[in-house]
Amino acid sequence: MLNILWVILMAGGIGFSAFQGTMGNVTEALIDSSTESINLCVFMLGVIGVWNGMMEIAVRSGLMRKISSIMYPFIHWLFPRIPQGHKANEYIAANMAANILGLGWAATPAGLKAMQELMILEEERSMSGKKKIKTASYEMCAFLVLNISSLQLIPVNMIAYRSQYGSVNPAVVVLPSICSTAVSTLFGIIFIKIAGLLQYKGSH
């Protein structure tokens, strides 16, 4: 669907430019944008490499396991049906830690693994793992809400982008980011708990 949408937008833009007689501007913009995108990718490669490397070190050194145990009371409060010591807890903790640091690219692999473990857990609950689930469980939906609304203390992506484009004070977005993501996380948690309460009542 997105591919079709992008084709329509690009074709519409090029068609409108041809109608207006400004195809030269389109060609110039395409060349400039291509060069700028490569420069941005090279710049972000270093940032991504450093933070992903730090996350990998944290995982291999066992630090993420310790963080998971520290965060377990909060994770258990959000997801009371996930057993203690389950792998999903560690991946959820890693995802939350990466999101708090503003490392969306590092949070994604942990989030995917957490979803995989939650799916396995739901399949084990259903017919002793013999039945493939076709709908997302409460924990999967709740984790998705929490992941989308995640609190960010250090918006690394935005700071890097602002630095690349010549901002005088790239880190000025830190406080607004903390405030906005704190509000979104709070409402996300409230939604999760209300949905969990309604599901509990519906199952009884």
PDB file of C-alpha atoms in Angstrom:
ATOM      1  CA  MET A   1       0.000   0.000   0.000  1.00  0.00           C
ATOM      2  CA  LEU A   2       2.775   2.424   0.909  1.00  0.00           C
ATOM      3  CA  ASN A   3       4.620   1.578  -2.313  1.00  0.00           C
ATOM      4  CA  ILE A   4       1.524   2.455  -4.325  1.00  0.00           C
ATOM      5  CA  LEU A   5       1.074   5.682  -2.361  1.00  0.00           C
ATOM      6  CA  TRP A   6       4.688   6.735  -2.987  1.00  0.00           C
ATOM      7  CA  VAL A   7       4.358   6.003  -6.721  1.00  0.00           C
ATOM      8  CA  ILE A   8       1.183   8.099  -6.897  1.00  0.00           C
ATOM      9  CA  LEU A   9       2.818  11.004  -5.045  1.00  0.00           C
ATOM     10  CA  MET A  10       5.960  10.925  -7.182  1.00  0.00           C
ATOM     11  CA  ALA A  11       4.061  10.553 -10.446  1.00  0.00           C
ATOM     12  CA  GLY A  12       1.707  13.362  -9.433  1.00  0.00           C
ATOM     13  CA  GLY A  13       4.606  15.650  -8.546  1.00  0.00           C
ATOM     14  CA  ILE A  14       6.488  14.957 -11.768  1.00  0.00           C
ATOM     15  CA  GLY A  15       3.300  15.367 -13.815  1.00  0.00           C
ATOM     16  CA  PHE A  16       2.477  18.670 -12.147  1.00  0.00           C
ATOM     17  CA  SER A  17       6.057  19.866 -12.689  1.00  0.00           C
ATOM     18  CA  ALA A  18       5.887  18.949 -16.373  1.00  0.00           C
ATOM     19  CA  PHE A  19       2.578  20.822 -16.682  1.00  0.00           C
ATOM     20  CA  GLN A  20       4.108  23.896 -15.028  1.00  0.00           C
ATOM     21  CA  GLY A  21       7.314  23.687 -17.070  1.00  0.00           C
ATOM     22  CA  THR A  22       9.618  23.287 -14.066  1.00  0.00           C
ATOM     23  CA  MET A  23      11.156  19.893 -14.820  1.00  0.00           C
ATOM     24  CA  GLY A  24      14.619  21.431 -14.489  1.00  0.00           C
ATOM     25  CA  ASN A  25      13.927  22.238 -10.853  1.00  0.00           C
ATOM     26  CA  VAL A  26      12.757  18.671 -10.261  1.00  0.00           C
ATOM     27  CA  THR A  27      15.956  17.251 -11.753  1.00  0.00           C
ATOM     28  CA  GLU A  28      18.084  19.592  -9.652  1.00  0.00           C
ATOM     29  CA  ALA A  29      16.149  18.715  -6.506  1.00  0.00           C
ATOM     30  CA  LEU A  30      16.558  14.985  -7.180  1.00  0.00           C
ATOM     31  CA  ILE A  31      20.343  15.324  -7.559  1.00  0.00           C
ATOM     32  CA  ASP A  32      20.697  17.528  -4.459  1.00  0.00           C
ATOM     33  CA  SER A  33      18.465  15.262  -2.361  1.00  0.00           C
ATOM     34  CA  SER A  34      20.369  12.145  -3.430  1.00  0.00           C
ATOM     35  CA  THR A  35      23.682  13.695  -2.415  1.00  0.00           C
ATOM     36  CA  GLU A  36      22.252  14.948   0.869  1.00  0.00           C
ATOM     37  CA  SER A  37      20.750  11.556   1.709  1.00  0.00           C
ATOM     38  CA  ILE A  38      24.101   9.811   1.196  1.00  0.00           C
ATOM     39  CA  ASN A  39      25.847  12.369   3.428  1.00  0.00           C
ATOM     40  CA  LEU A  40      23.204  11.900   6.106  1.00  0.00           C
ATOM     41  CA  CYS A  41      23.510   8.091   5.932  1.00  0.00           C
ATOM     42  CA  VAL A  42      27.284   8.265   6.340  1.00  0.00           C
ATOM     43  CA  PHE A  43      26.916  10.673   9.275  1.00  0.00           C
ATOM     44  CA  MET A  44      24.269   8.527  11.007  1.00  0.00           C
ATOM     45  CA  LEU A  45      26.255   5.335  10.406  1.00  0.00           C
ATOM     46  CA  GLY A  46      28.756   6.349  13.060  1.00  0.00           C
ATOM     47  CA  VAL A  47      26.049   7.274  15.578  1.00  0.00           C
ATOM     48  CA  ILE A  48      24.151   4.046  14.967  1.00  0.00           C
ATOM     49  CA  GLY A  49      27.352   1.979  15.139  1.00  0.00           C
ATOM     50  CA  VAL A  50      28.390   3.424  18.500  1.00  0.00           C
ATOM     51  CA  TRP A  51      25.033   3.010  20.231  1.00  0.00           C
ATOM     52  CA  ASN A  52      24.242  -0.378  18.711  1.00  0.00           C
ATOM     53  CA  GLY A  53      27.701  -1.526  19.790  1.00  0.00           C
ATOM     54  CA  MET A  54      27.021  -0.354  23.333  1.00  0.00           C
ATOM     55  CA  MET A  55      23.702  -2.205  23.380  1.00  0.00           C
ATOM     56  CA  GLU A  56      25.372  -5.374  22.098  1.00  0.00           C
ATOM     57  CA  ILE A  57      28.035  -5.123  24.802  1.00  0.00           C
ATOM     58  CA  ALA A  58      25.299  -4.666  27.394  1.00  0.00           C
ATOM     59  CA  VAL A  59      23.525  -7.806  26.163  1.00  0.00           C
ATOM     60  CA  ARG A  60      26.634 -10.009  25.970  1.00  0.00           C
ATOM     61  CA  SER A  61      28.007  -8.834  29.319  1.00  0.00           C
ATOM     62  CA  GLY A  62      24.775  -9.730  31.076  1.00  0.00           C
ATOM     63  CA  LEU A  63      23.982  -6.102  31.890  1.00  0.00           C
ATOM     64  CA  MET A  64      20.627  -6.291  30.108  1.00  0.00           C
ATOM     65  CA  ARG A  65      19.751  -9.336  32.218  1.00  0.00           C
ATOM     66  CA  LYS A  66      20.446  -7.295  35.349  1.00  0.00           C
ATOM     67  CA  ILE A  67      18.459  -4.372  33.984  1.00  0.00           C
ATOM     68  CA  SER A  68      15.638  -6.786  33.243  1.00  0.00           C
ATOM     69  CA  SER A  69      15.647  -8.042  36.835  1.00  0.00           C
ATOM     70  CA  ILE A  70      15.621  -4.453  38.127  1.00  0.00           C
ATOM     71  CA  MET A  71      12.769  -3.505  35.804  1.00  0.00           C
ATOM     72  CA  TYR A  72      10.864  -6.746  36.441  1.00  0.00           C
ATOM     73  CA  PRO A  73       8.486  -5.305  39.096  1.00  0.00           C
ATOM     74  CA  PHE A  74       7.381  -2.615  36.624  1.00  0.00           C
ATOM     75  CA  ILE A  75       7.194  -5.069  33.714  1.00  0.00           C
ATOM     76  CA  HIS A  76       5.239  -7.543  35.864  1.00  0.00           C
ATOM     77  CA  TRP A  77       2.849  -4.750  36.858  1.00  0.00           C
ATOM     78  CA  LEU A  78       2.234  -3.991  33.177  1.00  0.00           C
ATOM     79  CA  PHE A  79       2.236  -7.632  32.036  1.00  0.00           C
ATOM     80  CA  PRO A  80       1.172  -9.738  35.048  1.00  0.00           C
ATOM     81  CA  ARG A  81       0.550 -12.867  32.949  1.00  0.00           C
ATOM     82  CA  ILE A  82       4.156 -13.158  31.722  1.00  0.00           C
ATOM     83  CA  PRO A  83       5.961 -15.680  33.962  1.00  0.00           C
ATOM     84  CA  GLN A  84       9.000 -14.545  35.904  1.00  0.00           C
ATOM     85  CA  GLY A  85      12.226 -15.519  34.155  1.00  0.00           C
ATOM     86  CA  HIS A  86      10.571 -15.728  30.739  1.00  0.00           C
ATOM     87  CA  LYS A  87      12.716 -14.486  27.832  1.00  0.00           C
ATOM     88  CA  ALA A  88      10.047 -11.966  26.877  1.00  0.00           C
ATOM     89  CA  ASN A  89      10.835  -9.991  30.038  1.00  0.00           C
ATOM     90  CA  GLU A  90      14.469  -9.513  29.019  1.00  0.00           C
ATOM     91  CA  TYR A  91      13.592  -8.442  25.480  1.00  0.00           C
ATOM     92  CA  ILE A  92      10.905  -6.048  26.729  1.00  0.00           C
ATOM     93  CA  ALA A  93      13.425  -4.534  29.147  1.00  0.00           C
ATOM     94  CA  ALA A  94      15.999  -4.168  26.359  1.00  0.00           C
ATOM     95  CA  ASN A  95      13.404  -2.547  24.103  1.00  0.00           C
ATOM     96  CA  MET A  96      12.333  -0.108  26.816  1.00  0.00           C
ATOM     97  CA  ALA A  97      15.930   0.788  27.693  1.00  0.00           C
ATOM     98  CA  ALA A  98      16.804   1.447  24.047  1.00  0.00           C
ATOM     99  CA  ASN A  99      13.690   3.560  23.537  1.00  0.00           C
ATOM    100  CA  ILE A 100      14.422   5.598  26.656  1.00  0.00           C
ATOM    101  CA  LEU A 101      17.842   6.382  25.186  1.00  0.00           C
ATOM    102  CA  GLY A 102      16.199   7.308  21.887  1.00  0.00           C
ATOM    103  CA  LEU A 103      17.759   4.374  20.036  1.00  0.00           C
ATOM    104  CA  GLY A 104      14.877   3.313  17.819  1.00  0.00           C
ATOM    105  CA  TRP A 105      17.140   1.211  15.588  1.00  0.00           C
ATOM    106  CA  ALA A 106      18.456  -0.690  18.620  1.00  0.00           C
ATOM    107  CA  ALA A 107      14.975  -1.054  20.111  1.00  0.00           C
ATOM    108  CA  THR A 108      13.495  -2.633  16.994  1.00  0.00           C
ATOM    109  CA  PRO A 109      15.367  -5.996  17.108  1.00  0.00           C
ATOM    110  CA  ALA A 110      14.588  -6.380  20.818  1.00  0.00           C
ATOM    111  CA  GLY A 111      10.956  -5.479  20.153  1.00  0.00           C
ATOM    112  CA  LEU A 112      10.650  -8.067  17.390  1.00  0.00           C
ATOM    113  CA  LYS A 113      12.171 -10.755  19.624  1.00  0.00           C
ATOM    114  CA  ALA A 114       9.836  -9.757  22.458  1.00  0.00           C
ATOM    115  CA  MET A 115       6.841 -10.100  20.127  1.00  0.00           C
ATOM    116  CA  GLN A 116       8.109 -13.505  18.999  1.00  0.00           C
ATOM    117  CA  GLU A 117       8.439 -14.699  22.597  1.00  0.00           C
ATOM    118  CA  LEU A 118       4.985 -13.333  23.461  1.00  0.00           C
ATOM    119  CA  MET A 119       3.531 -15.203  20.485  1.00  0.00           C
ATOM    120  CA  ILE A 120       5.209 -18.428  21.618  1.00  0.00           C
ATOM    121  CA  LEU A 121       3.877 -17.858  25.127  1.00  0.00           C
ATOM    122  CA  GLU A 122       0.332 -17.379  23.818  1.00  0.00           C
ATOM    123  CA  GLU A 123       0.603 -20.521  21.698  1.00  0.00           C
ATOM    124  CA  GLU A 124       1.736 -22.474  24.763  1.00  0.00           C
ATOM    125  CA  ARG A 125      -1.338 -21.255  26.625  1.00  0.00           C
ATOM    126  CA  SER A 126      -3.604 -22.299  23.751  1.00  0.00           C
ATOM    127  CA  MET A 127      -3.969 -26.059  23.433  1.00  0.00           C
ATOM    128  CA  SER A 128      -0.497 -26.660  24.902  1.00  0.00           C
ATOM    129  CA  GLY A 129       1.202 -24.987  21.962  1.00  0.00           C
ATOM    130  CA  LYS A 130      -0.540 -27.133  19.326  1.00  0.00           C
ATOM    131  CA  LYS A 131      -2.681 -24.281  18.002  1.00  0.00           C
ATOM    132  CA  LYS A 132      -1.258 -21.392  16.009  1.00  0.00           C
ATOM    133  CA  ILE A 133      -2.677 -18.058  17.151  1.00  0.00           C
ATOM    134  CA  LYS A 134      -4.182 -15.790  14.508  1.00  0.00           C
ATOM    135  CA  THR A 135      -4.827 -12.711  16.618  1.00  0.00           C
ATOM    136  CA  ALA A 136      -2.529 -10.658  18.838  1.00  0.00           C
ATOM    137  CA  SER A 137      -2.746 -11.346  22.549  1.00  0.00           C
ATOM    138  CA  TYR A 138      -3.337  -8.667  25.191  1.00  0.00           C
ATOM    139  CA  GLU A 139       0.357  -8.659  26.075  1.00  0.00           C
ATOM    140  CA  MET A 140       1.355  -8.185  22.423  1.00  0.00           C
ATOM    141  CA  CYS A 141      -1.047  -5.264  21.968  1.00  0.00           C
ATOM    142  CA  ALA A 142      -0.026  -3.703  25.288  1.00  0.00           C
ATOM    143  CA  PHE A 143       3.656  -3.993  24.425  1.00  0.00           C
ATOM    144  CA  LEU A 144       3.026  -2.362  21.036  1.00  0.00           C
ATOM    145  CA  VAL A 145       1.279   0.587  22.726  1.00  0.00           C
ATOM    146  CA  LEU A 146       4.120   0.933  25.220  1.00  0.00           C
ATOM    147  CA  ASN A 147       6.720   0.724  22.462  1.00  0.00           C
ATOM    148  CA  ILE A 148       5.043   3.423  20.357  1.00  0.00           C
ATOM    149  CA  SER A 149       4.493   5.810  23.271  1.00  0.00           C
ATOM    150  CA  SER A 150       7.886   5.186  24.864  1.00  0.00           C
ATOM    151  CA  LEU A 151       9.536   7.740  27.136  1.00  0.00           C
ATOM    152  CA  GLN A 152      12.728   9.210  25.667  1.00  0.00           C
ATOM    153  CA  LEU A 153      15.329  10.831  27.904  1.00  0.00           C
ATOM    154  CA  ILE A 154      17.918  11.289  25.153  1.00  0.00           C
ATOM    155  CA  PRO A 155      16.487  11.743  21.622  1.00  0.00           C
ATOM    156  CA  VAL A 156      19.697  10.654  19.920  1.00  0.00           C
ATOM    157  CA  ASN A 157      18.163  10.580  16.439  1.00  0.00           C
ATOM    158  CA  MET A 158      16.833  14.122  16.580  1.00  0.00           C
ATOM    159  CA  ILE A 159      20.023  15.494  18.133  1.00  0.00           C
ATOM    160  CA  ALA A 160      22.096  13.853  15.390  1.00  0.00           C
ATOM    161  CA  TYR A 161      19.828  15.190  12.641  1.00  0.00           C
ATOM    162  CA  ARG A 162      19.899  18.717  14.063  1.00  0.00           C
ATOM    163  CA  SER A 163      23.674  18.562  14.366  1.00  0.00           C
ATOM    164  CA  GLN A 164      24.001  17.380  10.762  1.00  0.00           C
ATOM    165  CA  TYR A 165      21.899  20.268   9.488  1.00  0.00           C
ATOM    166  CA  GLY A 166      23.871  22.926  11.355  1.00  0.00           C
ATOM    167  CA  SER A 167      21.778  23.588  14.449  1.00  0.00           C
ATOM    168  CA  VAL A 168      23.431  25.980  16.904  1.00  0.00           C
ATOM    169  CA  ASN A 169      22.086  23.989  19.873  1.00  0.00           C
ATOM    170  CA  PRO A 170      21.162  20.448  18.751  1.00  0.00           C
ATOM    171  CA  ALA A 171      20.322  19.275  22.282  1.00  0.00           C
ATOM    172  CA  VAL A 172      17.694  21.958  22.908  1.00  0.00           C
ATOM    173  CA  VAL A 173      15.012  19.389  21.999  1.00  0.00           C
ATOM    174  CA  VAL A 174      15.819  17.207  25.022  1.00  0.00           C
ATOM    175  CA  LEU A 175      13.396  18.844  27.485  1.00  0.00           C
ATOM    176  CA  PRO A 176      10.451  19.072  25.037  1.00  0.00           C
ATOM    177  CA  SER A 177      11.096  15.457  24.070  1.00  0.00           C
ATOM    178  CA  ILE A 178      11.076  14.294  27.694  1.00  0.00           C
ATOM    179  CA  CYS A 179       7.851  16.196  28.426  1.00  0.00           C
ATOM    180  CA  SER A 180       5.966  15.024  25.328  1.00  0.00           C
ATOM    181  CA  THR A 181       7.044  11.381  25.558  1.00  0.00           C
ATOM    182  CA  ALA A 182       6.357  11.323  29.322  1.00  0.00           C
ATOM    183  CA  VAL A 183       2.770  12.400  28.626  1.00  0.00           C
ATOM    184  CA  SER A 184       2.363   9.877  25.797  1.00  0.00           C
ATOM    185  CA  THR A 185       3.818   7.087  27.965  1.00  0.00           C
ATOM    186  CA  LEU A 186       1.513   7.984  30.857  1.00  0.00           C
ATOM    187  CA  PHE A 187      -1.562   7.824  28.639  1.00  0.00           C
ATOM    188  CA  GLY A 188      -0.240   4.613  27.076  1.00  0.00           C
ATOM    189  CA  ILE A 189       0.095   2.979  30.504  1.00  0.00           C
ATOM    190  CA  ILE A 190      -3.389   4.166  31.520  1.00  0.00           C
ATOM    191  CA  PHE A 191      -4.792   2.688  28.302  1.00  0.00           C
ATOM    192  CA  ILE A 192      -2.966  -0.601  28.898  1.00  0.00           C
ATOM    193  CA  LYS A 193      -4.294  -0.973  32.450  1.00  0.00           C
ATOM    194  CA  ILE A 194      -7.873  -0.082  31.445  1.00  0.00           C
ATOM    195  CA  ALA A 195      -7.723  -2.560  28.549  1.00  0.00           C
ATOM    196  CA  GLY A 196      -6.351  -5.228  30.900  1.00  0.00           C
ATOM    197  CA  LEU A 197      -9.151  -4.587  33.394  1.00  0.00           C
ATOM    198  CA  LEU A 198     -11.810  -4.822  30.689  1.00  0.00           C
ATOM    199  CA  GLN A 199     -10.282  -8.044  29.368  1.00  0.00           C
ATOM    200  CA  TYR A 200     -10.249  -9.537  32.880  1.00  0.00           C
ATOM    201  CA  LYS A 201     -13.904  -8.648  33.392  1.00  0.00           C
ATOM    202  CA  GLY A 202     -14.799  -9.984  29.954  1.00  0.00           C
ATOM    203  CA  SER A 203     -13.147 -13.345  30.643  1.00  0.00           C
ATOM    204  CA  HIS A 204     -15.029 -13.778  33.908  1.00  0.00           C
TER     205      HIS A 204
END
